[in-house]
Amino acid sequence: QVQLVQSGAEVKKPGASVKVSCKASGYTFTGYYMHWVRQAPGQGLEWMGWINPNSGGTNYAQKFQGRVTMTRDTSISTAYMELSRLRSDDTAVYYCARAPPSIVATTYFDYWGQGTLVTVSS
Amino acid sequence: QSVLTQPPSVSGAPGQRVTISCTGSSSNIGAGYDVHWYQQLPGTAPKLLIYGNSNRPSGVPDRFSGSKSGTSASLAITGLQAEDEADYYCQSYDSSLGYVFGTGTKVTVL
């Protein structure tokens, strides 16, 4: 069965960086784009970007351009999301989410990781 | 901040029918991009409920249905059950912003 297992909670100081991992199993890792979505406490969902695990190509939401880096290691079927220059308003649960092969007009997220809480506090 | 607007809350008695609207614009839903729906139970990750406007993944009860018209979409829950109490989000694509989610709707079963 498809599983996305994320790394554990993190506490970071303002200005630091955080790197969250998402280990995939139960399917061909390189066959599906991986997206990252975050959710601030009590708030809605916010899309951050995607990585194509096959090519390593990425596309980031404009809001996060210059601060986010998405990478992957195909040998261990793991995707990573690194966010730098953290601020208090980056405190959120970060999710990885798999997207079945599709065109942009039809993309949806069929499996999600369990989420990783990142707390930014001095 | 979200470009897809949903009512903050809807409620209904067990067995009733409730609907959740998702209103967008000509740069997202109105541009022909599909709408998808997710259910988020308290303290858990979102779960895909409807994809491609009106399709249910395997395992999703047929009490859940979706539709899309013009710049809006709707999720209907018929035969409301206590286990349906959750937050619901629509999702689409915006030509300027990329993938976007709705503001979210909390469903309460009275």
PDB file of C-alpha atoms in Angstrom:
ATOM      1  CA  GLN A   1       0.000   0.000   0.000  1.00  0.00           C
ATOM      2  CA  VAL A   2       1.134   3.556  -0.662  1.00  0.00           C
ATOM      3  CA  GLN A   3       2.739   5.235   2.333  1.00  0.00           C
ATOM      4  CA  LEU A   4       4.402   8.594   2.821  1.00  0.00           C
ATOM      5  CA  VAL A   5       6.245   8.771   6.132  1.00  0.00           C
ATOM      6  CA  GLN A   6       7.638  12.119   7.222  1.00  0.00           C
ATOM      7  CA  SER A   7      10.348  13.048   9.683  1.00  0.00           C
ATOM      8  CA  GLY A   8       9.603  14.169  13.215  1.00  0.00           C
ATOM      9  CA  ALA A   9       8.725  17.520  14.719  1.00  0.00           C
ATOM     10  CA  GLU A  10      11.309  20.300  14.730  1.00  0.00           C
ATOM     11  CA  VAL A  11      11.863  23.406  16.820  1.00  0.00           C
ATOM     12  CA  LYS A  12      13.943  26.123  15.198  1.00  0.00           C
ATOM     13  CA  LYS A  13      15.021  29.656  15.999  1.00  0.00           C
ATOM     14  CA  PRO A  14      14.171  32.579  13.718  1.00  0.00           C
ATOM     15  CA  GLY A  15      16.645  32.834  10.877  1.00  0.00           C
ATOM     16  CA  ALA A  16      17.516  29.140  10.917  1.00  0.00           C
ATOM     17  CA  SER A  17      16.682  26.494   8.289  1.00  0.00           C
ATOM     18  CA  VAL A  18      14.683  23.293   8.516  1.00  0.00           C
ATOM     19  CA  LYS A  19      14.757  20.213   6.299  1.00  0.00           C
ATOM     20  CA  VAL A  20      11.782  17.840   6.310  1.00  0.00           C
ATOM     21  CA  SER A  21      11.925  14.395   4.731  1.00  0.00           C
ATOM     22  CA  CYS A  22       9.181  12.284   3.171  1.00  0.00           C
ATOM     23  CA  LYS A  23       9.917   8.599   2.568  1.00  0.00           C
ATOM     24  CA  ALA A  24       7.695   6.937  -0.026  1.00  0.00           C
ATOM     25  CA  SER A  25       6.850   3.262  -0.271  1.00  0.00           C
ATOM     26  CA  GLY A  26       4.352   1.034  -2.030  1.00  0.00           C
ATOM     27  CA  TYR A  27       4.730   2.587  -5.502  1.00  0.00           C
ATOM     28  CA  THR A  28       7.332   3.685  -8.064  1.00  0.00           C
ATOM     29  CA  PHE A  29       8.784   6.830  -6.491  1.00  0.00           C
ATOM     30  CA  THR A  30       9.919   8.343  -9.782  1.00  0.00           C
ATOM     31  CA  GLY A  31       6.516   7.982 -11.391  1.00  0.00           C
ATOM     32  CA  TYR A  32       4.669  10.609  -9.376  1.00  0.00           C
ATOM     33  CA  TYR A  33       5.357  14.265  -8.631  1.00  0.00           C
ATOM     34  CA  MET A  34       5.663  15.123  -4.942  1.00  0.00           C
ATOM     35  CA  HIS A  35       4.104  18.338  -3.677  1.00  0.00           C
ATOM     36  CA  TRP A  36       4.535  20.114  -0.354  1.00  0.00           C
ATOM     37  CA  VAL A  37       1.642  21.813   1.443  1.00  0.00           C
ATOM     38  CA  ARG A  38       1.665  23.558   4.788  1.00  0.00           C
ATOM     39  CA  GLN A  39      -0.979  24.421   7.372  1.00  0.00           C
ATOM     40  CA  ALA A  40      -0.449  27.058  10.055  1.00  0.00           C
ATOM     41  CA  PRO A  41      -2.183  26.419  13.402  1.00  0.00           C
ATOM     42  CA  GLY A  42      -5.942  26.775  13.007  1.00  0.00           C
ATOM     43  CA  GLN A  43      -5.530  27.896   9.390  1.00  0.00           C
ATOM     44  CA  GLY A  44      -6.110  26.483   5.910  1.00  0.00           C
ATOM     45  CA  LEU A  45      -3.892  24.653   3.467  1.00  0.00           C
ATOM     46  CA  GLU A  46      -1.177  26.437   1.480  1.00  0.00           C
ATOM     47  CA  TRP A  47       0.638  24.945  -1.519  1.00  0.00           C
ATOM     48  CA  MET A  48       4.420  25.423  -1.524  1.00  0.00           C
ATOM     49  CA  GLY A  49       5.670  23.680  -4.659  1.00  0.00           C
ATOM     50  CA  TRP A  50       6.507  20.378  -6.303  1.00  0.00           C
ATOM     51  CA  ILE A  51       9.419  18.223  -7.327  1.00  0.00           C
ATOM     52  CA  ASN A  52       9.567  15.743 -10.160  1.00  0.00           C
ATOM     53  CA  PRO A  53      11.414  12.813  -8.542  1.00  0.00           C
ATOM     54  CA  ASN A  54      12.404  11.459 -11.947  1.00  0.00           C
ATOM     55  CA  SER A  55      14.225  14.536 -13.262  1.00  0.00           C
ATOM     56  CA  GLY A  56      14.696  16.554 -10.083  1.00  0.00           C
ATOM     57  CA  GLY A  57      12.897  19.475 -11.693  1.00  0.00           C
ATOM     58  CA  THR A  58      11.048  21.784  -9.326  1.00  0.00           C
ATOM     59  CA  ASN A  59       8.390  24.482  -9.327  1.00  0.00           C
ATOM     60  CA  TYR A  60       7.883  26.704  -6.297  1.00  0.00           C
ATOM     61  CA  ALA A  61       5.018  28.988  -5.324  1.00  0.00           C
ATOM     62  CA  GLN A  62       6.063  32.590  -5.799  1.00  0.00           C
ATOM     63  CA  LYS A  63       5.623  33.278  -2.085  1.00  0.00           C
ATOM     64  CA  PHE A  64       8.439  30.826  -1.233  1.00  0.00           C
ATOM     65  CA  GLN A  65      10.814  31.527  -4.117  1.00  0.00           C
ATOM     66  CA  GLY A  66      14.331  32.049  -2.785  1.00  0.00           C
ATOM     67  CA  ARG A  67      13.594  30.415   0.569  1.00  0.00           C
ATOM     68  CA  VAL A  68      12.499  26.889  -0.313  1.00  0.00           C
ATOM     69  CA  THR A  69      14.479  24.066  -1.884  1.00  0.00           C
ATOM     70  CA  MET A  70      12.979  20.700  -2.809  1.00  0.00           C
ATOM     71  CA  THR A  71      15.264  17.767  -3.501  1.00  0.00           C
ATOM     72  CA  ARG A  72      15.048  14.006  -3.684  1.00  0.00           C
ATOM     73  CA  ASP A  73      17.153  10.885  -3.270  1.00  0.00           C
ATOM     74  CA  THR A  74      15.820   8.230  -5.599  1.00  0.00           C
ATOM     75  CA  SER A  75      18.038   5.525  -4.050  1.00  0.00           C
ATOM     76  CA  ILE A  76      15.958   5.681  -0.869  1.00  0.00           C
ATOM     77  CA  SER A  77      12.670   6.963  -2.362  1.00  0.00           C
ATOM     78  CA  THR A  78      12.757  10.084  -0.248  1.00  0.00           C
ATOM     79  CA  ALA A  79      11.800  13.671  -0.984  1.00  0.00           C
ATOM     80  CA  TYR A  80      13.027  16.636   1.010  1.00  0.00           C
ATOM     81  CA  MET A  81      11.788  20.171   1.596  1.00  0.00           C
ATOM     82  CA  GLU A  82      14.170  22.731   3.074  1.00  0.00           C
ATOM     83  CA  LEU A  83      12.923  26.143   4.169  1.00  0.00           C
ATOM     84  CA  SER A  84      15.464  28.794   5.100  1.00  0.00           C
ATOM     85  CA  ARG A  85      15.426  32.129   6.923  1.00  0.00           C
ATOM     86  CA  LEU A  86      12.626  30.901   9.128  1.00  0.00           C
ATOM     87  CA  ARG A  87      10.206  33.369  10.705  1.00  0.00           C
ATOM     88  CA  SER A  88       7.630  32.891  13.429  1.00  0.00           C
ATOM     89  CA  ASP A  89       4.861  32.794  10.829  1.00  0.00           C
ATOM     90  CA  ASP A  90       6.473  29.719   9.271  1.00  0.00           C
ATOM     91  CA  THR A  91       5.243  27.760  12.285  1.00  0.00           C
ATOM     92  CA  ALA A  92       3.013  25.134  10.673  1.00  0.00           C
ATOM     93  CA  VAL A  93       2.463  21.488   9.902  1.00  0.00           C
ATOM     94  CA  TYR A  94       4.214  20.625   6.658  1.00  0.00           C
ATOM     95  CA  TYR A  95       2.800  17.834   4.493  1.00  0.00           C
ATOM     96  CA  CYS A  96       4.154  16.003   1.487  1.00  0.00           C
ATOM     97  CA  ALA A  97       1.466  14.893  -0.953  1.00  0.00           C
ATOM     98  CA  ARG A  98       1.674  12.660  -4.017  1.00  0.00           C
ATOM     99  CA  ALA A  99       0.165  13.727  -7.314  1.00  0.00           C
ATOM    100  CA  PRO A 100      -0.812  11.126  -9.935  1.00  0.00           C
ATOM    101  CA  PRO A 101       0.541  11.744 -13.456  1.00  0.00           C
ATOM    102  CA  SER A 102      -1.638  14.400 -15.072  1.00  0.00           C
ATOM    103  CA  ILE A 103      -1.658  17.771 -16.783  1.00  0.00           C
ATOM    104  CA  VAL A 104      -1.618  20.878 -14.620  1.00  0.00           C
ATOM    105  CA  ALA A 105      -5.325  21.489 -15.185  1.00  0.00           C
ATOM    106  CA  THR A 106      -6.279  18.243 -13.487  1.00  0.00           C
ATOM    107  CA  THR A 107      -3.642  17.734 -10.766  1.00  0.00           C
ATOM    108  CA  TYR A 108      -4.810  16.538  -7.375  1.00  0.00           C
ATOM    109  CA  PHE A 109      -3.175  14.910  -4.341  1.00  0.00           C
ATOM    110  CA  ASP A 110      -4.121  11.306  -3.713  1.00  0.00           C
ATOM    111  CA  TYR A 111      -1.867  10.381  -0.783  1.00  0.00           C
ATOM    112  CA  TRP A 112      -0.533  12.562   1.999  1.00  0.00           C
ATOM    113  CA  GLY A 113       2.174  12.177   4.600  1.00  0.00           C
ATOM    114  CA  GLN A 114       1.239  12.354   8.275  1.00  0.00           C
ATOM    115  CA  GLY A 115       2.628  15.877   8.591  1.00  0.00           C
ATOM    116  CA  THR A 116       5.630  17.392  10.356  1.00  0.00           C
ATOM    117  CA  LEU A 117       5.167  20.193  12.877  1.00  0.00           C
ATOM    118  CA  VAL A 118       7.803  22.897  12.550  1.00  0.00           C
ATOM    119  CA  THR A 119       7.811  25.427  15.367  1.00  0.00           C
ATOM    120  CA  VAL A 120       9.793  28.643  14.950  1.00  0.00           C
ATOM    121  CA  SER A 121      10.423  30.350  18.255  1.00  0.00           C
ATOM    122  CA  SER A 122      13.191  32.282  19.950  1.00  0.00           C
TER     123      SER A 122
ATOM    124  CA  GLN B   1      -5.535  35.115   1.209  1.00  0.00           C
ATOM    125  CA  SER B   2      -7.014  32.147  -0.639  1.00  0.00           C
ATOM    126  CA  VAL B   3      -8.604  32.842  -4.007  1.00  0.00           C
ATOM    127  CA  LEU B   4     -11.183  30.088  -3.509  1.00  0.00           C
ATOM    128  CA  THR B   5     -13.913  31.079  -1.069  1.00  0.00           C
ATOM    129  CA  GLN B   6     -15.867  28.597   1.050  1.00  0.00           C
ATOM    130  CA  PRO B   7     -18.401  29.192   3.842  1.00  0.00           C
ATOM    131  CA  PRO B   8     -16.656  28.961   7.232  1.00  0.00           C
ATOM    132  CA  SER B   9     -19.165  26.466   8.560  1.00  0.00           C
ATOM    133  CA  VAL B  10     -22.198  24.383   7.701  1.00  0.00           C
ATOM    134  CA  SER B  11     -24.236  22.124   9.935  1.00  0.00           C
ATOM    135  CA  GLY B  12     -26.972  19.557   9.716  1.00  0.00           C
ATOM    136  CA  ALA B  13     -28.743  16.843  11.645  1.00  0.00           C
ATOM    137  CA  PRO B  14     -27.880  13.195  11.070  1.00  0.00           C
ATOM    138  CA  GLY B  15     -29.439  11.979   7.840  1.00  0.00           C
ATOM    139  CA  GLN B  16     -29.764  15.435   6.343  1.00  0.00           C
ATOM    140  CA  ARG B  17     -28.105  16.798   3.200  1.00  0.00           C
ATOM    141  CA  VAL B  18     -25.566  19.609   3.350  1.00  0.00           C
ATOM    142  CA  THR B  19     -23.702  21.393   0.579  1.00  0.00           C
ATOM    143  CA  ILE B  20     -20.428  23.308   0.591  1.00  0.00           C
ATOM    144  CA  SER B  21     -19.717  25.893  -2.082  1.00  0.00           C
ATOM    145  CA  CYS B  22     -16.313  26.823  -3.501  1.00  0.00           C
ATOM    146  CA  THR B  23     -16.300  30.117  -5.384  1.00  0.00           C
ATOM    147  CA  GLY B  24     -13.412  31.092  -7.620  1.00  0.00           C
ATOM    148  CA  SER B  25     -12.815  33.280 -10.653  1.00  0.00           C
ATOM    149  CA  SER B  26     -11.865  33.318 -14.318  1.00  0.00           C
ATOM    150  CA  SER B  27      -8.224  32.590 -13.483  1.00  0.00           C
ATOM    151  CA  ASN B  28      -8.930  29.301 -11.739  1.00  0.00           C
ATOM    152  CA  ILE B  29     -12.229  27.368 -11.736  1.00  0.00           C
ATOM    153  CA  GLY B  30     -13.679  29.533 -14.513  1.00  0.00           C
ATOM    154  CA  ALA B  31     -10.629  28.878 -16.679  1.00  0.00           C
ATOM    155  CA  GLY B  32     -11.575  25.214 -16.856  1.00  0.00           C
ATOM    156  CA  TYR B  33      -9.273  23.822 -14.184  1.00  0.00           C
ATOM    157  CA  ASP B  34     -10.614  20.849 -12.273  1.00  0.00           C
ATOM    158  CA  VAL B  35     -11.826  21.114  -8.692  1.00  0.00           C
ATOM    159  CA  HIS B  36     -10.953  18.504  -6.071  1.00  0.00           C
ATOM    160  CA  TRP B  37     -12.139  18.082  -2.493  1.00  0.00           C
ATOM    161  CA  TYR B  38     -10.398  16.908   0.676  1.00  0.00           C
ATOM    162  CA  GLN B  39     -11.676  15.906   4.101  1.00  0.00           C
ATOM    163  CA  GLN B  40      -9.547  16.648   7.138  1.00  0.00           C
ATOM    164  CA  LEU B  41     -10.524  14.985  10.393  1.00  0.00           C
ATOM    165  CA  PRO B  42      -9.229  16.674  13.568  1.00  0.00           C
ATOM    166  CA  GLY B  43      -5.509  16.188  14.032  1.00  0.00           C
ATOM    167  CA  THR B  44      -5.001  14.229  10.819  1.00  0.00           C
ATOM    168  CA  ALA B  45      -3.742  14.821   7.295  1.00  0.00           C
ATOM    169  CA  PRO B  46      -6.182  15.738   4.529  1.00  0.00           C
ATOM    170  CA  LYS B  47      -7.744  12.845   2.632  1.00  0.00           C
ATOM    171  CA  LEU B  48      -8.815  12.964  -1.019  1.00  0.00           C
ATOM    172  CA  LEU B  49     -12.617  12.894  -1.232  1.00  0.00           C
ATOM    173  CA  ILE B  50     -13.486  13.962  -4.794  1.00  0.00           C
ATOM    174  CA  TYR B  51     -11.189  14.412  -7.794  1.00  0.00           C
ATOM    175  CA  GLY B  52     -11.824  15.774 -11.262  1.00  0.00           C
ATOM    176  CA  ASN B  53     -14.914  17.721 -10.128  1.00  0.00           C
ATOM    177  CA  SER B  54     -17.122  14.708  -9.497  1.00  0.00           C
ATOM    178  CA  ASN B  55     -15.138  11.456  -9.208  1.00  0.00           C
ATOM    179  CA  ARG B  56     -14.862   9.462  -5.998  1.00  0.00           C
ATOM    180  CA  PRO B  57     -11.696   7.500  -5.183  1.00  0.00           C
ATOM    181  CA  SER B  58     -12.165   3.884  -4.230  1.00  0.00           C
ATOM    182  CA  GLY B  59     -13.467   3.598  -0.682  1.00  0.00           C
ATOM    183  CA  VAL B  60     -15.208   6.968  -0.511  1.00  0.00           C
ATOM    184  CA  PRO B  61     -18.928   6.483   0.192  1.00  0.00           C
ATOM    185  CA  ASP B  62     -21.355   7.568  -2.516  1.00  0.00           C
ATOM    186  CA  ARG B  63     -22.928   9.923   0.040  1.00  0.00           C
ATOM    187  CA  PHE B  64     -20.277  12.364  -1.143  1.00  0.00           C
ATOM    188  CA  SER B  65     -20.712  14.003  -4.542  1.00  0.00           C
ATOM    189  CA  GLY B  66     -19.158  16.920  -6.376  1.00  0.00           C
ATOM    190  CA  SER B  67     -20.156  19.248  -9.168  1.00  0.00           C
ATOM    191  CA  LYS B  68     -18.764  22.256 -10.986  1.00  0.00           C
ATOM    192  CA  SER B  69     -20.384  25.062 -12.948  1.00  0.00           C
ATOM    193  CA  GLY B  70     -18.865  28.277 -14.231  1.00  0.00           C
ATOM    194  CA  THR B  71     -16.585  29.784 -11.604  1.00  0.00           C
ATOM    195  CA  SER B  72     -17.899  27.649  -8.725  1.00  0.00           C
ATOM    196  CA  ALA B  73     -18.017  24.102  -7.462  1.00  0.00           C
ATOM    197  CA  SER B  74     -19.988  22.291  -4.782  1.00  0.00           C
ATOM    198  CA  LEU B  75     -19.593  19.317  -2.500  1.00  0.00           C
ATOM    199  CA  ALA B  76     -22.763  17.609  -1.292  1.00  0.00           C
ATOM    200  CA  ILE B  77     -23.020  15.198   1.615  1.00  0.00           C
ATOM    201  CA  THR B  78     -26.268  13.260   1.773  1.00  0.00           C
ATOM    202  CA  GLY B  79     -27.340  11.129   4.718  1.00  0.00           C
ATOM    203  CA  LEU B  80     -25.049  13.084   7.047  1.00  0.00           C
ATOM    204  CA  GLN B  81     -23.318  10.945   9.669  1.00  0.00           C
ATOM    205  CA  ALA B  82     -21.469  11.794  12.875  1.00  0.00           C
ATOM    206  CA  GLU B  83     -18.212  10.598  11.313  1.00  0.00           C
ATOM    207  CA  ASP B  84     -18.540  13.290   8.620  1.00  0.00           C
ATOM    208  CA  GLU B  85     -17.757  15.997  11.159  1.00  0.00           C
ATOM    209  CA  ALA B  86     -14.522  17.455   9.782  1.00  0.00           C
ATOM    210  CA  ASP B  87     -12.985  20.302   7.803  1.00  0.00           C
ATOM    211  CA  TYR B  88     -13.445  20.239   4.026  1.00  0.00           C
ATOM    212  CA  TYR B  89     -11.249  21.989   1.457  1.00  0.00           C
ATOM    213  CA  CYS B  90     -11.627  22.507  -2.269  1.00  0.00           C
ATOM    214  CA  GLN B  91      -8.513  22.710  -4.466  1.00  0.00           C
ATOM    215  CA  SER B  92      -7.838  23.856  -8.013  1.00  0.00           C
ATOM    216  CA  TYR B  93      -5.196  25.559 -10.110  1.00  0.00           C
ATOM    217  CA  ASP B  94      -4.807  29.291 -10.631  1.00  0.00           C
ATOM    218  CA  SER B  95      -3.003  30.634 -13.694  1.00  0.00           C
ATOM    219  CA  SER B  96      -1.173  33.233 -11.572  1.00  0.00           C
ATOM    220  CA  LEU B  97      -0.680  31.498  -8.226  1.00  0.00           C
ATOM    221  CA  GLY B  98      -0.307  27.811  -9.012  1.00  0.00           C
ATOM    222  CA  TYR B  99      -2.203  25.258  -6.967  1.00  0.00           C
ATOM    223  CA  VAL B 100      -4.705  26.824  -4.609  1.00  0.00           C
ATOM    224  CA  PHE B 101      -6.952  25.638  -1.816  1.00  0.00           C
ATOM    225  CA  GLY B 102     -10.248  26.969  -0.571  1.00  0.00           C
ATOM    226  CA  THR B 103     -10.605  28.742   2.757  1.00  0.00           C
ATOM    227  CA  GLY B 104     -12.042  25.598   4.320  1.00  0.00           C
ATOM    228  CA  THR B 105     -15.443  24.685   5.770  1.00  0.00           C
ATOM    229  CA  LYS B 106     -16.123  23.073   9.118  1.00  0.00           C
ATOM    230  CA  VAL B 107     -19.015  20.618   8.996  1.00  0.00           C
ATOM    231  CA  THR B 108     -20.842  20.088  12.284  1.00  0.00           C
ATOM    232  CA  VAL B 109     -23.293  17.252  12.817  1.00  0.00           C
ATOM    233  CA  LEU B 110     -25.976  18.460  15.225  1.00  0.00           C
TER     234      LEU B 110
END
